[in-house]
């Protein structure tokens, strides 16, 4: 049995890391300066972030991929915290369903997203919302990250 890890790539399909990783193991939303392969909870979080920030239906070959979150933020005048919570909850459910349908049990437990939780958020000037999300894999590993969502209403 393969151990649960983000560095044991034996017998795995790995992805190229899109984001950095802080020394504490959290996902850093800055682009990586060098190539790095990822597996485990970091691969799970990268797949989750990619689907959450992509527009629903933008992939003709996979129409269930993506969410409505960024579109909802663009089309709304965010004035109340409940609007952020509601937009995240709806988008999160669709992404988790897509991931379960897409990956099922065909990937290792540490690369399957079991649950996510919006732990905090902030609204900043210039159309930016920062979402603090905690993701837990089916193997019980957790990773936390701050996801900055910037949009323009033009």
PDB file of C-alpha atoms in Angstrom:
ATOM      1  CA  UNK A   1       0.000   0.000   0.000  1.00  0.00           C
ATOM      2  CA  UNK A   2       1.373   3.398  -0.993  1.00  0.00           C
ATOM      3  CA  UNK A   3       1.818   5.865   1.848  1.00  0.00           C
ATOM      4  CA  UNK A   4      -0.176   9.076   1.968  1.00  0.00           C
ATOM      5  CA  UNK A   5       2.233  11.771   0.864  1.00  0.00           C
ATOM      6  CA  UNK A   6       2.719  14.670  -1.451  1.00  0.00           C
ATOM      7  CA  UNK A   7       6.215  13.558  -2.444  1.00  0.00           C
ATOM      8  CA  UNK A   8       5.789   9.829  -3.164  1.00  0.00           C
ATOM      9  CA  UNK A   9       5.018   9.795  -6.885  1.00  0.00           C
ATOM     10  CA  UNK A  10       5.440   6.025  -7.421  1.00  0.00           C
ATOM     11  CA  UNK A  11       2.566   4.686  -9.502  1.00  0.00           C
ATOM     12  CA  UNK A  12       0.799   8.043  -9.574  1.00  0.00           C
ATOM     13  CA  UNK A  13      -0.287  10.451 -12.227  1.00  0.00           C
ATOM     14  CA  UNK A  14       1.216  13.788 -11.194  1.00  0.00           C
ATOM     15  CA  UNK A  15       0.382  17.330 -12.216  1.00  0.00           C
ATOM     16  CA  UNK A  16       2.681  20.277 -12.718  1.00  0.00           C
ATOM     17  CA  UNK A  17       2.244  22.660  -9.801  1.00  0.00           C
ATOM     18  CA  UNK A  18       0.506  25.878 -10.744  1.00  0.00           C
ATOM     19  CA  UNK A  19       0.955  27.451  -7.324  1.00  0.00           C
ATOM     20  CA  UNK A  20       3.694  27.611  -4.743  1.00  0.00           C
ATOM     21  CA  UNK A  21       3.709  26.044  -1.298  1.00  0.00           C
ATOM     22  CA  UNK A  22       4.620  27.947   1.864  1.00  0.00           C
ATOM     23  CA  UNK A  23       7.013  26.494   4.410  1.00  0.00           C
ATOM     24  CA  UNK A  24       4.001  25.581   6.538  1.00  0.00           C
ATOM     25  CA  UNK A  25       2.589  23.478   3.687  1.00  0.00           C
ATOM     26  CA  UNK A  26      -0.213  25.859   2.699  1.00  0.00           C
ATOM     27  CA  UNK A  27      -0.939  26.636  -0.929  1.00  0.00           C
ATOM     28  CA  UNK A  28       0.614  29.956  -1.971  1.00  0.00           C
ATOM     29  CA  UNK A  29      -1.382  31.593  -4.748  1.00  0.00           C
ATOM     30  CA  UNK A  30       1.684  33.147  -6.385  1.00  0.00           C
ATOM     31  CA  UNK A  31       2.817  31.494  -9.603  1.00  0.00           C
ATOM     32  CA  UNK A  32       5.746  29.129  -9.218  1.00  0.00           C
ATOM     33  CA  UNK A  33       9.076  30.344 -10.619  1.00  0.00           C
ATOM     34  CA  UNK A  34      10.196  26.774 -11.425  1.00  0.00           C
ATOM     35  CA  UNK A  35       8.443  23.554 -12.396  1.00  0.00           C
ATOM     36  CA  UNK A  36       7.411  21.141  -9.655  1.00  0.00           C
ATOM     37  CA  UNK A  37       5.332  17.978  -9.753  1.00  0.00           C
ATOM     38  CA  UNK A  38       2.536  17.671  -7.218  1.00  0.00           C
ATOM     39  CA  UNK A  39       0.464  14.811  -5.877  1.00  0.00           C
ATOM     40  CA  UNK A  40      -1.570  14.226  -2.736  1.00  0.00           C
ATOM     41  CA  UNK A  41      -3.395  17.038  -0.980  1.00  0.00           C
ATOM     42  CA  UNK A  42      -1.645  19.705  -3.047  1.00  0.00           C
ATOM     43  CA  UNK A  43      -2.856  18.096  -6.283  1.00  0.00           C
ATOM     44  CA  UNK A  44      -6.361  17.828  -4.810  1.00  0.00           C
ATOM     45  CA  UNK A  45      -6.348  21.499  -3.824  1.00  0.00           C
ATOM     46  CA  UNK A  46      -4.995  22.566  -7.219  1.00  0.00           C
ATOM     47  CA  UNK A  47      -7.762  20.646  -9.026  1.00  0.00           C
ATOM     48  CA  UNK A  48     -10.358  22.154  -6.682  1.00  0.00           C
ATOM     49  CA  UNK A  49      -9.104  25.747  -7.158  1.00  0.00           C
ATOM     50  CA  UNK A  50      -8.956  25.329 -10.942  1.00  0.00           C
ATOM     51  CA  UNK A  51     -12.575  24.132 -11.065  1.00  0.00           C
ATOM     52  CA  UNK A  52     -13.840  26.734  -8.578  1.00  0.00           C
ATOM     53  CA  UNK A  53     -12.367  29.674 -10.520  1.00  0.00           C
ATOM     54  CA  UNK A  54     -13.344  28.414 -13.985  1.00  0.00           C
ATOM     55  CA  UNK A  55     -16.688  29.394 -15.476  1.00  0.00           C
ATOM     56  CA  UNK A  56     -19.280  26.631 -15.573  1.00  0.00           C
ATOM     57  CA  UNK A  57     -19.677  25.238 -19.069  1.00  0.00           C
ATOM     58  CA  UNK A  58     -16.534  26.841 -20.521  1.00  0.00           C
ATOM     59  CA  UNK A  59     -15.151  23.450 -21.556  1.00  0.00           C
ATOM     60  CA  UNK A  60     -17.217  21.941 -24.337  1.00  0.00           C
ATOM     61  CA  UNK A  61     -15.631  18.537 -23.737  1.00  0.00           C
ATOM     62  CA  UNK A  62     -16.555  18.673 -20.023  1.00  0.00           C
ATOM     63  CA  UNK A  63     -19.641  20.897 -19.558  1.00  0.00           C
ATOM     64  CA  UNK A  64     -19.981  20.089 -15.839  1.00  0.00           C
ATOM     65  CA  UNK A  65     -16.496  21.515 -15.106  1.00  0.00           C
ATOM     66  CA  UNK A  66     -16.354  24.904 -13.409  1.00  0.00           C
ATOM     67  CA  UNK A  67     -18.608  26.943 -11.158  1.00  0.00           C
ATOM     68  CA  UNK A  68     -20.726  30.049 -11.095  1.00  0.00           C
ATOM     69  CA  UNK A  69     -18.746  31.801  -8.339  1.00  0.00           C
ATOM     70  CA  UNK A  70     -16.696  34.340 -10.297  1.00  0.00           C
ATOM     71  CA  UNK A  71     -19.684  35.083 -12.559  1.00  0.00           C
ATOM     72  CA  UNK A  72     -21.874  35.606  -9.495  1.00  0.00           C
ATOM     73  CA  UNK A  73     -19.317  37.991  -8.015  1.00  0.00           C
ATOM     74  CA  UNK A  74     -19.114  39.911 -11.305  1.00  0.00           C
ATOM     75  CA  UNK A  75     -22.852  40.294 -11.664  1.00  0.00           C
ATOM     76  CA  UNK A  76     -23.567  41.198  -8.042  1.00  0.00           C
ATOM     77  CA  UNK A  77     -23.036  44.302  -6.028  1.00  0.00           C
ATOM     78  CA  UNK A  78     -21.542  42.533  -3.011  1.00  0.00           C
ATOM     79  CA  UNK A  79     -22.857  44.418  -0.005  1.00  0.00           C
ATOM     80  CA  UNK A  80     -23.556  41.733   2.556  1.00  0.00           C
ATOM     81  CA  UNK A  81     -21.472  38.836   3.872  1.00  0.00           C
ATOM     82  CA  UNK A  82     -24.317  36.425   3.173  1.00  0.00           C
ATOM     83  CA  UNK A  83     -23.875  37.080  -0.577  1.00  0.00           C
ATOM     84  CA  UNK A  84     -20.297  35.776  -0.421  1.00  0.00           C
ATOM     85  CA  UNK A  85     -21.301  32.790   1.684  1.00  0.00           C
ATOM     86  CA  UNK A  86     -24.176  31.918  -0.646  1.00  0.00           C
ATOM     87  CA  UNK A  87     -22.129  32.275  -3.852  1.00  0.00           C
ATOM     88  CA  UNK A  88     -19.358  30.121  -2.367  1.00  0.00           C
ATOM     89  CA  UNK A  89     -21.783  27.475  -1.066  1.00  0.00           C
ATOM     90  CA  UNK A  90     -23.485  27.057  -4.465  1.00  0.00           C
ATOM     91  CA  UNK A  91     -20.198  26.976  -6.381  1.00  0.00           C
ATOM     92  CA  UNK A  92     -18.559  24.672  -3.849  1.00  0.00           C
ATOM     93  CA  UNK A  93     -21.360  22.113  -4.121  1.00  0.00           C
ATOM     94  CA  UNK A  94     -21.114  21.996  -7.904  1.00  0.00           C
ATOM     95  CA  UNK A  95     -17.318  21.639  -7.815  1.00  0.00           C
ATOM     96  CA  UNK A  96     -17.411  18.871  -5.195  1.00  0.00           C
ATOM     97  CA  UNK A  97     -20.030  17.003  -7.238  1.00  0.00           C
ATOM     98  CA  UNK A  98     -17.939  17.375 -10.409  1.00  0.00           C
ATOM     99  CA  UNK A  99     -14.827  16.136  -8.603  1.00  0.00           C
ATOM    100  CA  UNK A 100     -16.648  13.123  -7.155  1.00  0.00           C
ATOM    101  CA  UNK A 101     -18.136  12.248 -10.561  1.00  0.00           C
ATOM    102  CA  UNK A 102     -14.845  12.839 -12.373  1.00  0.00           C
ATOM    103  CA  UNK A 103     -12.388  11.171 -10.012  1.00  0.00           C
ATOM    104  CA  UNK A 104     -14.500   8.840  -7.845  1.00  0.00           C
ATOM    105  CA  UNK A 105     -12.311   6.155  -6.329  1.00  0.00           C
ATOM    106  CA  UNK A 106      -9.961   6.039  -9.325  1.00  0.00           C
ATOM    107  CA  UNK A 107      -7.387   8.302  -7.627  1.00  0.00           C
ATOM    108  CA  UNK A 108      -5.598   7.825  -4.293  1.00  0.00           C
ATOM    109  CA  UNK A 109      -7.534   8.906  -1.184  1.00  0.00           C
ATOM    110  CA  UNK A 110      -5.113  11.773  -0.529  1.00  0.00           C
ATOM    111  CA  UNK A 111      -5.988  13.252  -3.951  1.00  0.00           C
ATOM    112  CA  UNK A 112      -9.790  13.063  -3.510  1.00  0.00           C
ATOM    113  CA  UNK A 113     -11.487  16.058  -1.920  1.00  0.00           C
ATOM    114  CA  UNK A 114     -13.764  14.946   0.890  1.00  0.00           C
ATOM    115  CA  UNK A 115     -14.871  18.350   2.160  1.00  0.00           C
ATOM    116  CA  UNK A 116     -14.129  22.042   2.073  1.00  0.00           C
ATOM    117  CA  UNK A 117     -14.958  24.821   4.487  1.00  0.00           C
ATOM    118  CA  UNK A 118     -15.001  28.574   4.033  1.00  0.00           C
ATOM    119  CA  UNK A 119     -13.216  29.577   7.233  1.00  0.00           C
ATOM    120  CA  UNK A 120     -13.023  33.337   6.654  1.00  0.00           C
ATOM    121  CA  UNK A 121     -13.284  35.971   3.929  1.00  0.00           C
ATOM    122  CA  UNK A 122     -12.757  39.653   3.354  1.00  0.00           C
ATOM    123  CA  UNK A 123     -13.968  42.211   0.841  1.00  0.00           C
ATOM    124  CA  UNK A 124     -11.243  44.560  -0.333  1.00  0.00           C
ATOM    125  CA  UNK A 125     -11.301  47.702  -2.482  1.00  0.00           C
ATOM    126  CA  UNK A 126     -11.033  47.320  -6.236  1.00  0.00           C
ATOM    127  CA  UNK A 127     -13.280  44.298  -6.630  1.00  0.00           C
ATOM    128  CA  UNK A 128     -11.299  41.742  -4.648  1.00  0.00           C
ATOM    129  CA  UNK A 129     -12.602  39.115  -2.281  1.00  0.00           C
ATOM    130  CA  UNK A 130     -10.200  36.915  -0.351  1.00  0.00           C
ATOM    131  CA  UNK A 131     -11.595  33.515   0.596  1.00  0.00           C
ATOM    132  CA  UNK A 132      -9.870  31.427   3.262  1.00  0.00           C
ATOM    133  CA  UNK A 133     -10.673  27.802   2.523  1.00  0.00           C
ATOM    134  CA  UNK A 134      -9.772  24.599   4.321  1.00  0.00           C
ATOM    135  CA  UNK A 135      -9.801  21.462   2.185  1.00  0.00           C
ATOM    136  CA  UNK A 136      -9.774  17.938   3.609  1.00  0.00           C
ATOM    137  CA  UNK A 137      -8.982  14.884   1.499  1.00  0.00           C
ATOM    138  CA  UNK A 138     -10.568  11.440   1.800  1.00  0.00           C
ATOM    139  CA  UNK A 139      -7.349  10.362   3.538  1.00  0.00           C
ATOM    140  CA  UNK A 140      -8.013  12.920   6.288  1.00  0.00           C
ATOM    141  CA  UNK A 141      -5.220  15.314   5.297  1.00  0.00           C
ATOM    142  CA  UNK A 142      -6.030  19.027   5.372  1.00  0.00           C
ATOM    143  CA  UNK A 143      -4.592  22.013   3.581  1.00  0.00           C
ATOM    144  CA  UNK A 144      -5.601  25.650   4.002  1.00  0.00           C
ATOM    145  CA  UNK A 145      -5.245  28.461   1.510  1.00  0.00           C
ATOM    146  CA  UNK A 146      -6.305  32.035   0.895  1.00  0.00           C
ATOM    147  CA  UNK A 147      -7.881  32.378  -2.525  1.00  0.00           C
ATOM    148  CA  UNK A 148      -7.916  35.941  -3.882  1.00  0.00           C
ATOM    149  CA  UNK A 149     -10.754  36.438  -6.362  1.00  0.00           C
ATOM    150  CA  UNK A 150     -10.436  39.615  -8.411  1.00  0.00           C
ATOM    151  CA  UNK A 151     -12.939  40.681 -11.018  1.00  0.00           C
ATOM    152  CA  UNK A 152     -13.867  43.695 -13.032  1.00  0.00           C
ATOM    153  CA  UNK A 153     -17.456  44.777 -13.516  1.00  0.00           C
ATOM    154  CA  UNK A 154     -16.661  46.235 -16.932  1.00  0.00           C
TER     155      UNK A 154
END
